[in-house]
Amino acid sequence: MARTASTTKTTSTKKAKETPKIEKQIKTTKKSTGKIPSIKVSEKKKIIFLGSEAAPFIATGGLADVLGSLPKALAKNKNLDISVILPYYSNINEEFKAKFTFLTNFNVSVAWRWQYAGVFYYEYEGVKFYFIDNEYYFKREGNIYGFYDDGERFAFFSRAALDTIARLDIYPDILHCNDWQTAGSIIYLKGMYYGDEKFRRIKTLFTIHNIEYQGVFSMDNYESLFGFTESMKNFVEFNGCVNLMKGAIEMSDLVSTVSPTYSNEIKQPYFAHGLHDIINRNANKLSGILNGIDIDYYNPETDKCLFKNYSVTDLSGKAVCKAELQNMLSLPVREDVPIIAIISRLVSHKGLDLVRHVLENLLTQDVQVVILGKGEVAYENYFTHIAHTYQGKCATIIAYNQDLSRKIYSGADIFLMPSKMEPCGLSQMIASRYGTVPVVRETGGLNDSIKAYTGVKGNGFTFTEYNAHDMLYVINEAIRAFKDKKVWADVRNRAMTSDFSWKNQADEYLKLYDR
């Protein structure tokens, strides 16, 4: 049976005055819903992740990969109790939904609104997942982001996550929040729930996956939408707006980013999208930990999407994957021509303006280029036009397609990722895992994961300046290496044997949690 939150008496701050309202709310909803199905309570160190998406339930980008794999890696440590709280989106796979257990429901205060919250539970690969249900906010067709009321949707989720913790009596030692969609949970915890001793004991870690997306809203929403108190304004207000990421950075116990290089880059105006002063002011609690990938999920030996499986010791299957990919995309089936692949959102900061500048020059050479992605219409139209103009040398697929992406990772030879900014990047790691050698720009996590091949070390090809001809020079280096079978076998082996698992990174997160 869940216990309700207890209130510690205090008269000194407005924060504490908020607590009785919250306690009353939890007690009221407890009365109205009866018993909660029991969940085994662990005495281990408890870590709860909050996020807006997690594989395999719902995924639109790298955040889902991280929240699907890092908790799983940590759960292998038998001294830890790992949970994840997510929204219950309507487009979660029905096969998973059928396995969820309903636990309870209650009402959540979103400023002046009272909104229904249901909680579902599912244990998956050693991790406890809680899904917060509200059809008004999360039963939407298509994307999970980009709605006019995203601020309200994730304000609700941030409050509901904290109320779920109290309702189910699953108070963690560490609350690990990710990006602006869950930044509100730290703000509410430290600003409005802190009068409760059980909440006050919780330590918080806020991870910035991409500082470009900060959760910025008009100050008109400060009280009417978010329900923030006057005492929190100095933490949350930035440039005359509500800035949720800024609030979480200021109010969290520790802050991390998804690569060491990126943690230093965001101290500079060029990378920080206005928050460099805030980052520098909080530099003493900032760390950078490179993301990993799930090497069981991305495994050329077992991946069912591939035309034929293969391994680092037997690459015959990769040759089959290449030939079948060429055949499928109406490219000449030739083993001796390098396939250069781009799998990306088609947007400028992914370096596609560099690609556009030299692509036709590149296509005059004996190469094949494959592009998969969706994004800005100008890039979609351009790459479609190039594929039409250079039929037999270039194929463009305007889509998000997980199955096809695996076929391209396995069938290509060179993977191009020339990002202007890249907090971490996972594609270069996945490509390496499948023996497709990366060509990347030395920024963010690309700089931390791919090192220039010298003949005695390195697992890819890199360039420093954001310059199209520097990029083309390095692509040509990779093409020359491809033509030397001995050199190519060496660099490809180094790429495939690079350790991008979560093991070492999970240990780094444990060190942060111990702090």
Coordinates of C-alpha atoms in Angstrom, one line a residue:
M1 CA 0.0 0.0 0.0
A2 CA 1.5 3.4 -1.0
R3 CA 2.2 6.0 1.7
T4 CA 1.3 9.6 1.3
A5 CA 3.8 12.4 1.4
S6 CA 4.5 13.9 4.9
T7 CA 5.0 17.6 5.4
T8 CA 7.8 19.1 7.4
K9 CA 6.7 22.3 9.2
T10 CA 8.3 25.5 8.0
T11 CA 7.2 29.1 7.9
S12 CA 10.3 30.8 6.3
T13 CA 9.7 30.4 2.6
K14 CA 6.9 30.4 0.0
K15 CA 8.2 27.1 -1.3
A16 CA 7.2 25.3 1.9
K17 CA 3.7 26.9 1.9
E18 CA 3.0 25.0 -1.4
T19 CA 3.6 21.6 0.2
P20 CA 0.2 21.2 2.1
K21 CA -1.6 21.7 -1.2
I22 CA 0.4 18.9 -2.7
E23 CA -0.1 16.6 0.3
K24 CA -3.8 17.3 0.3
Q25 CA -4.0 16.6 -3.4
I26 CA -2.2 13.2 -3.0
K27 CA -4.4 12.2 0.0
T28 CA -7.6 13.2 -1.9
T29 CA -6.7 11.1 -4.9
K30 CA -5.7 8.2 -2.8
K31 CA -9.1 8.1 -1.2
S32 CA -10.8 8.1 -4.6
T33 CA -9.0 5.2 -6.2
G34 CA -8.7 2.5 -3.5
K35 CA -5.8 0.1 -3.4
I36 CA -2.8 0.3 -5.6
P37 CA -1.4 -3.0 -6.9
S38 CA 1.8 -3.7 -5.0
I39 CA 5.2 -3.4 -6.6
K40 CA 8.1 -4.9 -4.8
V41 CA 10.0 -2.2 -3.0
S42 CA 13.8 -2.5 -3.1
E43 CA 16.3 -1.4 -0.5
K44 CA 18.9 -0.8 -3.2
K45 CA 20.0 2.6 -4.3
K46 CA 17.1 3.9 -6.4
I47 CA 17.5 5.9 -9.6
I48 CA 14.5 7.2 -11.5
F49 CA 15.0 8.5 -15.0
L50 CA 12.5 11.0 -16.5
G51 CA 12.3 11.4 -20.2
S52 CA 9.9 12.2 -23.1
E53 CA 10.8 9.0 -25.1
A54 CA 12.6 5.7 -24.7
A55 CA 13.3 2.8 -27.1
P56 CA 11.7 0.4 -27.8
F57 CA 8.4 2.0 -26.6
I58 CA 8.5 5.3 -28.4
A59 CA 11.5 6.8 -30.3
T60 CA 12.1 9.8 -32.5
G61 CA 15.9 10.4 -32.0
G62 CA 19.0 9.8 -29.9
L63 CA 17.3 10.5 -26.5
A64 CA 15.1 7.4 -27.0
D65 CA 18.2 5.3 -27.6
V66 CA 19.9 6.6 -24.5
L67 CA 16.9 6.1 -22.2
G68 CA 16.3 2.7 -23.7
S69 CA 19.9 1.5 -23.2
L70 CA 21.6 3.4 -20.3
P71 CA 19.0 2.3 -17.6
K72 CA 19.3 -1.3 -18.9
A73 CA 23.1 -1.1 -18.6
L74 CA 22.8 0.3 -15.0
A75 CA 20.2 -2.4 -14.1
K76 CA 22.9 -5.0 -14.6
N77 CA 24.4 -3.7 -11.3
K78 CA 22.6 -5.7 -8.7
N79 CA 23.1 -2.9 -6.1
L80 CA 20.8 -0.5 -8.1
D81 CA 17.1 -0.2 -8.5
I82 CA 16.4 1.5 -11.9
S83 CA 13.1 3.0 -13.1
V84 CA 12.0 5.2 -16.0
I85 CA 8.9 7.4 -16.1
L86 CA 7.5 8.2 -19.5
P87 CA 4.3 9.7 -21.0
Y88 CA 1.8 7.1 -22.1
Y89 CA 1.6 8.1 -25.8
S90 CA -1.2 6.6 -27.9
N91 CA 1.3 5.5 -30.6
I92 CA 3.3 3.2 -28.3
N93 CA 3.4 -0.2 -29.9
E94 CA 0.2 -2.1 -29.1
E95 CA 2.1 -5.3 -28.3
F96 CA 3.7 -3.5 -25.4
K97 CA 0.5 -1.8 -24.2
A98 CA -1.1 -5.2 -23.9
K99 CA 1.5 -6.1 -21.3
F100 CA 1.1 -3.0 -19.2
T101 CA -0.5 -3.2 -15.7
F102 CA -2.7 -0.3 -14.5
L103 CA -1.7 0.9 -11.1
T104 CA -3.6 3.9 -10.1
N105 CA -5.0 7.3 -11.1
F106 CA -5.2 10.7 -9.5
N107 CA -5.5 14.4 -10.4
V108 CA -2.6 16.6 -11.1
S109 CA -2.5 20.4 -10.6
V110 CA -1.2 22.3 -13.7
A111 CA -1.5 25.9 -12.5
W112 CA -5.3 26.4 -12.2
R113 CA -6.1 23.2 -14.0
W114 CA -6.8 19.8 -12.5
Q115 CA -6.0 17.0 -14.9
Y116 CA -6.4 13.3 -14.8
A117 CA -3.3 11.1 -14.6
G118 CA -3.3 7.3 -14.8
V119 CA -0.2 5.2 -14.1
F120 CA 0.7 2.0 -16.0
Y121 CA 3.6 -0.3 -15.1
Y122 CA 5.8 -2.7 -17.1
E123 CA 9.1 -4.3 -16.2
Y124 CA 11.4 -4.7 -19.2
E125 CA 14.9 -6.1 -19.3
G126 CA 15.4 -5.5 -15.6
V127 CA 14.1 -1.9 -15.7
K128 CA 10.8 -0.7 -14.1
F129 CA 8.9 1.5 -16.5
Y130 CA 6.0 3.8 -15.4
F131 CA 3.8 5.4 -18.0
I132 CA 1.7 8.4 -17.2
D133 CA -1.6 8.5 -19.1
N134 CA -3.7 11.5 -20.1
E135 CA -5.4 11.2 -23.4
Y136 CA -5.9 15.0 -23.8
Y137 CA -2.1 15.5 -23.7
F138 CA -0.7 12.3 -25.1
K139 CA -3.3 10.8 -27.5
R140 CA -2.1 12.7 -30.5
E141 CA -1.6 11.5 -34.1
G142 CA 1.9 11.5 -35.6
N143 CA 4.7 13.2 -33.8
I144 CA 5.1 13.4 -30.1
Y145 CA 6.5 17.0 -30.2
G146 CA 5.7 20.1 -32.1
F147 CA 2.2 20.9 -30.8
Y148 CA 1.0 24.4 -29.8
D149 CA 0.6 23.3 -26.2
D150 CA 3.9 21.4 -25.6
G151 CA 4.7 23.6 -22.7
E152 CA 1.5 22.6 -20.9
R153 CA 1.8 19.0 -21.9
F154 CA 5.3 18.6 -20.4
A155 CA 4.4 20.8 -17.4
F156 CA 1.7 18.3 -16.7
F157 CA 4.1 15.4 -17.2
S158 CA 6.7 17.0 -14.9
R159 CA 4.2 17.5 -12.1
A160 CA 2.6 14.1 -12.6
A161 CA 6.0 12.3 -12.4
L162 CA 6.6 13.8 -9.0
D163 CA 3.1 13.0 -7.8
T164 CA 3.5 9.4 -9.1
I165 CA 6.6 9.1 -7.0
A166 CA 4.7 10.2 -3.9
R167 CA 1.6 8.2 -4.8
L168 CA 3.5 4.9 -5.2
D169 CA 6.0 5.7 -2.4
I170 CA 9.0 5.1 -4.8
Y171 CA 11.1 8.1 -3.7
P172 CA 14.5 7.7 -5.4
D173 CA 18.0 8.6 -4.2
I174 CA 18.6 10.2 -7.6
L175 CA 16.2 11.8 -10.0
H176 CA 17.8 11.9 -13.5
C177 CA 16.0 14.3 -15.8
N178 CA 16.7 14.7 -19.5
D179 CA 16.2 17.8 -21.7
W180 CA 13.7 20.6 -21.4
Q181 CA 10.6 18.3 -21.4
T182 CA 11.5 17.0 -17.9
A183 CA 13.3 20.1 -16.7
G184 CA 10.1 21.2 -15.0
S185 CA 10.4 18.2 -12.6
I186 CA 13.6 19.6 -11.1
I187 CA 12.1 23.1 -10.9
Y188 CA 8.9 21.9 -9.2
L189 CA 10.9 19.6 -6.9
K190 CA 13.3 22.2 -5.7
G191 CA 10.8 25.1 -5.8
M192 CA 7.5 23.7 -4.6
Y193 CA 7.9 20.1 -3.2
Y194 CA 11.0 20.8 -1.1
G195 CA 9.0 21.3 2.1
D196 CA 8.4 17.6 2.1
E197 CA 11.3 15.7 3.7
K198 CA 11.1 12.7 1.4
F199 CA 11.4 15.0 -1.7
R200 CA 14.1 17.0 0.0
R201 CA 16.3 13.9 0.3
I202 CA 16.2 13.4 -3.5
K203 CA 19.3 14.5 -5.4
T204 CA 18.9 15.6 -9.0
L205 CA 21.0 15.2 -12.2
F206 CA 20.0 17.1 -15.3
T207 CA 21.4 15.9 -18.7
I208 CA 21.5 18.2 -21.6
H209 CA 21.2 16.2 -24.8
N210 CA 20.9 19.3 -27.0
I211 CA 21.2 22.8 -25.6
E212 CA 19.5 24.2 -28.7
Y213 CA 16.1 23.1 -27.5
Q214 CA 15.5 24.9 -24.2
G215 CA 11.8 25.0 -23.5
V216 CA 11.3 28.8 -23.9
F217 CA 7.9 30.3 -23.4
S218 CA 6.4 33.7 -22.9
M219 CA 6.4 35.0 -19.3
D220 CA 2.6 35.3 -19.6
N221 CA 2.7 31.5 -19.0
Y222 CA 4.8 31.7 -15.9
E223 CA 2.0 31.4 -13.4
S224 CA -1.1 30.7 -15.6
L225 CA 0.4 27.7 -17.4
F226 CA 3.3 26.5 -15.2
G227 CA 2.0 27.6 -11.8
F228 CA 5.5 28.7 -10.7
T229 CA 5.7 30.8 -7.6
E230 CA 7.3 34.3 -7.3
S231 CA 10.3 32.9 -5.4
M232 CA 11.3 30.8 -8.4
K233 CA 11.5 33.6 -10.9
N234 CA 15.2 34.3 -10.6
F235 CA 15.9 30.7 -11.5
V236 CA 13.5 30.3 -14.4
E237 CA 13.3 33.7 -16.1
F238 CA 15.8 34.4 -18.9
N239 CA 15.8 37.2 -21.4
G240 CA 12.2 38.1 -20.5
C241 CA 10.9 34.5 -21.0
V242 CA 10.4 31.3 -19.1
N243 CA 13.4 29.1 -19.9
L244 CA 12.9 25.6 -18.5
M245 CA 16.4 24.4 -19.3
K246 CA 18.0 27.4 -17.6
G247 CA 15.8 26.7 -14.5
A248 CA 16.9 23.1 -14.4
I249 CA 20.6 23.9 -14.8
E250 CA 20.4 26.5 -11.9
M251 CA 18.4 24.3 -9.6
S252 CA 19.8 20.8 -10.1
D253 CA 22.5 19.3 -8.0
L254 CA 24.6 18.2 -11.0
V255 CA 24.5 18.8 -14.7
S256 CA 25.8 16.5 -17.5
T257 CA 26.1 16.6 -21.2
V258 CA 26.3 13.6 -23.6
S259 CA 30.0 14.0 -24.5
P260 CA 33.1 15.6 -22.8
T261 CA 33.8 17.9 -25.8
Y262 CA 30.3 19.2 -25.9
S263 CA 30.4 20.0 -22.1
N264 CA 33.3 22.4 -23.0
E265 CA 31.8 23.7 -26.2
I266 CA 28.6 24.9 -24.5
K267 CA 30.6 27.3 -22.4
Q268 CA 31.1 29.2 -25.6
P269 CA 28.5 31.5 -27.2
Y270 CA 28.8 29.8 -30.6
F271 CA 27.5 26.5 -29.2
A272 CA 25.3 27.5 -26.2
H273 CA 22.4 29.2 -27.9
G274 CA 22.5 32.1 -25.4
L275 CA 23.1 30.0 -22.2
H276 CA 26.9 30.2 -22.0
D277 CA 26.9 32.5 -19.0
I278 CA 24.5 30.2 -17.2
I279 CA 26.7 27.2 -18.1
N280 CA 29.9 28.9 -16.9
R281 CA 28.2 30.1 -13.7
N282 CA 27.4 26.4 -13.0
A283 CA 30.6 24.9 -14.4
N284 CA 31.5 23.4 -11.0
K285 CA 28.6 20.9 -11.4
L286 CA 29.0 20.2 -15.1
S287 CA 30.3 16.9 -16.5
G288 CA 30.5 15.4 -20.0
I289 CA 29.9 11.6 -20.5
L290 CA 29.9 10.2 -24.0
N291 CA 26.8 8.2 -24.8
G292 CA 27.0 4.6 -25.8
I293 CA 24.9 2.3 -27.9
D294 CA 23.2 -1.0 -27.2
I295 CA 25.6 -3.4 -28.8
D296 CA 23.2 -6.2 -28.6
Y297 CA 20.6 -4.3 -30.5
Y298 CA 23.1 -3.0 -33.1
N299 CA 24.8 -6.2 -33.8
P300 CA 25.6 -7.3 -37.4
E301 CA 25.9 -10.9 -36.2
T302 CA 22.2 -11.1 -35.2
D303 CA 20.4 -8.1 -36.8
K304 CA 17.4 -9.5 -38.6
C305 CA 17.1 -6.4 -40.9
L306 CA 20.3 -7.4 -42.7
F307 CA 20.4 -9.2 -46.0
K308 CA 23.1 -11.5 -44.4
N309 CA 24.7 -11.4 -41.0
Y310 CA 28.4 -11.1 -40.5
S311 CA 31.1 -10.4 -37.9
V312 CA 34.5 -8.7 -37.6
T313 CA 36.1 -12.1 -38.2
D314 CA 33.9 -13.1 -41.2
L315 CA 33.0 -10.2 -43.4
S316 CA 31.6 -12.3 -46.3
G317 CA 28.1 -11.3 -45.2
K318 CA 28.9 -7.6 -45.5
A319 CA 29.8 -8.1 -49.2
V320 CA 26.4 -9.7 -49.7
C321 CA 24.7 -6.7 -47.9
K322 CA 26.5 -4.3 -50.2
A323 CA 25.5 -6.1 -53.4
E324 CA 21.8 -6.5 -52.2
L325 CA 21.7 -2.8 -51.2
Q326 CA 23.0 -1.8 -54.7
N327 CA 20.5 -4.0 -56.3
M328 CA 17.6 -2.7 -54.2
L329 CA 18.5 0.9 -54.9
S330 CA 19.1 0.4 -58.7
L331 CA 22.8 1.1 -58.4
P332 CA 25.3 -1.0 -60.4
V333 CA 26.4 -4.0 -58.4
R334 CA 30.1 -3.4 -58.0
E335 CA 32.3 -4.5 -55.2
D336 CA 35.1 -2.2 -56.2
V337 CA 33.2 1.1 -55.9
P338 CA 32.8 2.7 -52.5
I339 CA 29.3 3.4 -51.3
I340 CA 29.3 6.7 -49.3
A341 CA 26.2 6.9 -47.0
I342 CA 24.4 9.7 -45.2
I343 CA 21.7 8.8 -42.7
S344 CA 20.5 12.0 -41.1
R345 CA 17.8 14.5 -40.5
L346 CA 18.1 16.8 -43.5
V347 CA 18.8 20.0 -41.7
S348 CA 21.6 22.6 -42.0
H349 CA 23.3 21.9 -38.6
K350 CA 24.0 18.3 -39.8
G351 CA 26.5 19.8 -42.2
L352 CA 24.4 19.3 -45.3
D353 CA 25.2 22.7 -46.6
L354 CA 28.8 21.4 -46.9
V355 CA 27.6 18.3 -48.7
R356 CA 25.5 20.4 -51.1
H357 CA 28.5 22.5 -52.0
V358 CA 30.7 19.6 -53.2
L359 CA 28.3 16.7 -53.9
E360 CA 28.4 17.0 -57.7
N361 CA 32.2 17.3 -57.6
L362 CA 32.3 14.1 -55.5
L363 CA 29.9 12.3 -58.0
T364 CA 32.3 12.9 -60.9
Q365 CA 34.5 10.3 -59.2
D366 CA 34.0 6.5 -59.3
V367 CA 31.7 6.4 -56.2
Q368 CA 28.1 5.7 -55.2
V369 CA 26.2 7.9 -52.7
V370 CA 23.1 6.9 -50.7
I371 CA 21.1 9.4 -48.7
L372 CA 18.3 8.5 -46.3
G373 CA 16.4 11.1 -44.2
K374 CA 13.7 13.7 -43.9
G375 CA 13.9 17.3 -42.9
E376 CA 13.9 20.8 -44.5
V377 CA 12.1 20.9 -47.9
A378 CA 15.0 22.6 -49.6
Y379 CA 17.3 19.7 -48.8
E380 CA 14.7 17.0 -49.6
N381 CA 14.2 18.6 -53.0
Y382 CA 17.9 19.1 -53.7
F383 CA 19.0 15.5 -52.9
T384 CA 16.0 14.1 -54.8
H385 CA 17.1 16.2 -57.8
I386 CA 20.7 15.0 -57.5
A387 CA 19.5 11.4 -57.4
H388 CA 17.5 11.9 -60.6
T389 CA 20.3 13.7 -62.3
Y390 CA 23.0 11.1 -61.3
Q391 CA 21.0 8.0 -61.7
G392 CA 23.1 4.9 -61.2
K393 CA 25.5 6.9 -58.9
C394 CA 23.2 8.4 -56.3
A395 CA 20.1 7.2 -54.5
T396 CA 17.9 9.4 -52.2
I397 CA 15.2 8.1 -50.0
I398 CA 13.1 10.8 -48.2
A399 CA 11.9 8.8 -45.2
Y400 CA 12.6 7.7 -41.6
N401 CA 13.0 4.0 -42.1
Q402 CA 14.7 1.9 -39.4
D403 CA 14.8 -1.2 -41.5
L404 CA 16.4 0.5 -44.4
S405 CA 18.8 2.4 -42.2
R406 CA 20.2 -0.9 -41.0
K407 CA 20.5 -2.2 -44.6
I408 CA 22.5 1.0 -45.5
Y409 CA 24.7 0.8 -42.4
S410 CA 25.6 -2.8 -43.3
G411 CA 25.9 -2.3 -47.0
A412 CA 27.8 1.0 -47.2
D413 CA 31.6 1.4 -47.0
I414 CA 32.0 5.0 -45.8
F415 CA 29.6 6.9 -43.5
L416 CA 29.6 10.7 -43.8
M417 CA 28.6 12.8 -40.8
P418 CA 30.0 16.4 -41.2
S419 CA 27.9 18.1 -38.4
K420 CA 28.2 21.8 -37.6
M421 CA 27.3 20.8 -34.0
E422 CA 26.8 17.3 -32.6
P423 CA 26.3 17.0 -28.8
C424 CA 27.1 13.3 -29.1
G425 CA 25.8 11.5 -32.2
L426 CA 25.0 7.8 -32.3
S427 CA 25.1 7.2 -36.1
Q428 CA 28.9 7.2 -36.3
M429 CA 29.0 4.6 -33.6
I430 CA 26.3 2.4 -35.2
A431 CA 28.1 2.7 -38.6
S432 CA 31.4 1.6 -37.0
R433 CA 29.6 -1.3 -35.4
Y434 CA 28.6 -2.4 -38.9
G435 CA 32.0 -1.9 -40.4
T436 CA 31.1 1.3 -42.3
V437 CA 34.0 3.7 -41.7
P438 CA 33.0 7.2 -40.5
V439 CA 34.1 10.5 -42.0
V440 CA 33.2 13.1 -39.4
R441 CA 33.9 16.7 -38.3
E442 CA 35.8 17.1 -35.0
T443 CA 33.0 18.5 -32.9
G444 CA 31.1 17.3 -29.8
G445 CA 30.7 13.6 -29.5
L446 CA 32.1 13.0 -33.0
N447 CA 35.4 14.3 -31.7
D448 CA 35.3 12.0 -28.7
S449 CA 34.3 8.8 -30.5
I450 CA 36.1 8.9 -33.9
K451 CA 39.8 9.5 -34.2
A452 CA 41.7 10.1 -37.4
Y453 CA 43.3 7.0 -38.9
T454 CA 47.1 7.3 -39.2
G455 CA 48.1 3.8 -40.1
V456 CA 48.9 2.9 -36.5
K457 CA 45.9 4.2 -34.7
G458 CA 42.5 5.7 -35.3
N459 CA 39.1 4.4 -36.3
G460 CA 37.9 6.8 -39.0
F461 CA 38.6 10.0 -40.9
T462 CA 38.2 13.5 -39.5
F463 CA 38.4 17.2 -40.4
T464 CA 38.5 20.2 -38.1
E465 CA 37.2 23.4 -39.9
Y466 CA 33.7 23.7 -41.0
N467 CA 34.7 23.9 -44.6
A468 CA 33.3 22.0 -47.6
H469 CA 36.7 21.5 -49.3
D470 CA 38.3 20.3 -46.1
M471 CA 35.5 17.7 -45.9
L472 CA 36.0 16.7 -49.5
Y473 CA 39.7 16.3 -49.0
V474 CA 39.1 13.9 -46.1
I475 CA 36.4 12.0 -48.1
N476 CA 39.0 11.5 -50.8
E477 CA 41.5 10.2 -48.2
A478 CA 38.9 7.6 -47.2
I479 CA 38.3 6.7 -50.9
R480 CA 42.1 6.2 -51.4
A481 CA 42.2 4.0 -48.3
F482 CA 39.3 2.0 -49.7
K483 CA 41.2 1.2 -52.8
D484 CA 44.1 -0.3 -50.7
K485 CA 42.7 -3.5 -49.5
K486 CA 45.2 -4.0 -46.7
V487 CA 44.7 -0.4 -45.4
W488 CA 41.0 -0.7 -45.6
A489 CA 40.9 -4.0 -43.8
D490 CA 42.8 -2.4 -41.0
V491 CA 40.8 0.8 -40.6
R492 CA 37.5 -1.1 -40.9
N493 CA 38.7 -3.6 -38.2
R494 CA 39.5 -0.7 -35.9
A495 CA 36.1 0.8 -36.4
M496 CA 34.3 -2.5 -35.8
T497 CA 36.3 -3.2 -32.6
S498 CA 35.8 0.3 -31.1
D499 CA 34.1 -0.1 -27.7
F500 CA 30.9 2.0 -27.9
S501 CA 29.0 -0.1 -25.3
W502 CA 27.4 1.4 -22.3
K503 CA 29.7 -0.4 -19.8
N504 CA 32.3 2.3 -19.3
Q505 CA 29.8 5.1 -19.6
A506 CA 27.5 3.5 -17.1
D507 CA 30.4 3.4 -14.6
E508 CA 30.9 7.1 -15.2
Y509 CA 27.3 7.8 -14.4
L510 CA 27.7 5.8 -11.2
K511 CA 30.5 8.1 -10.2
L512 CA 28.2 11.1 -10.8
Y513 CA 25.4 9.5 -8.7
D514 CA 27.9 8.8 -5.9
R515 CA 28.8 12.5 -5.9

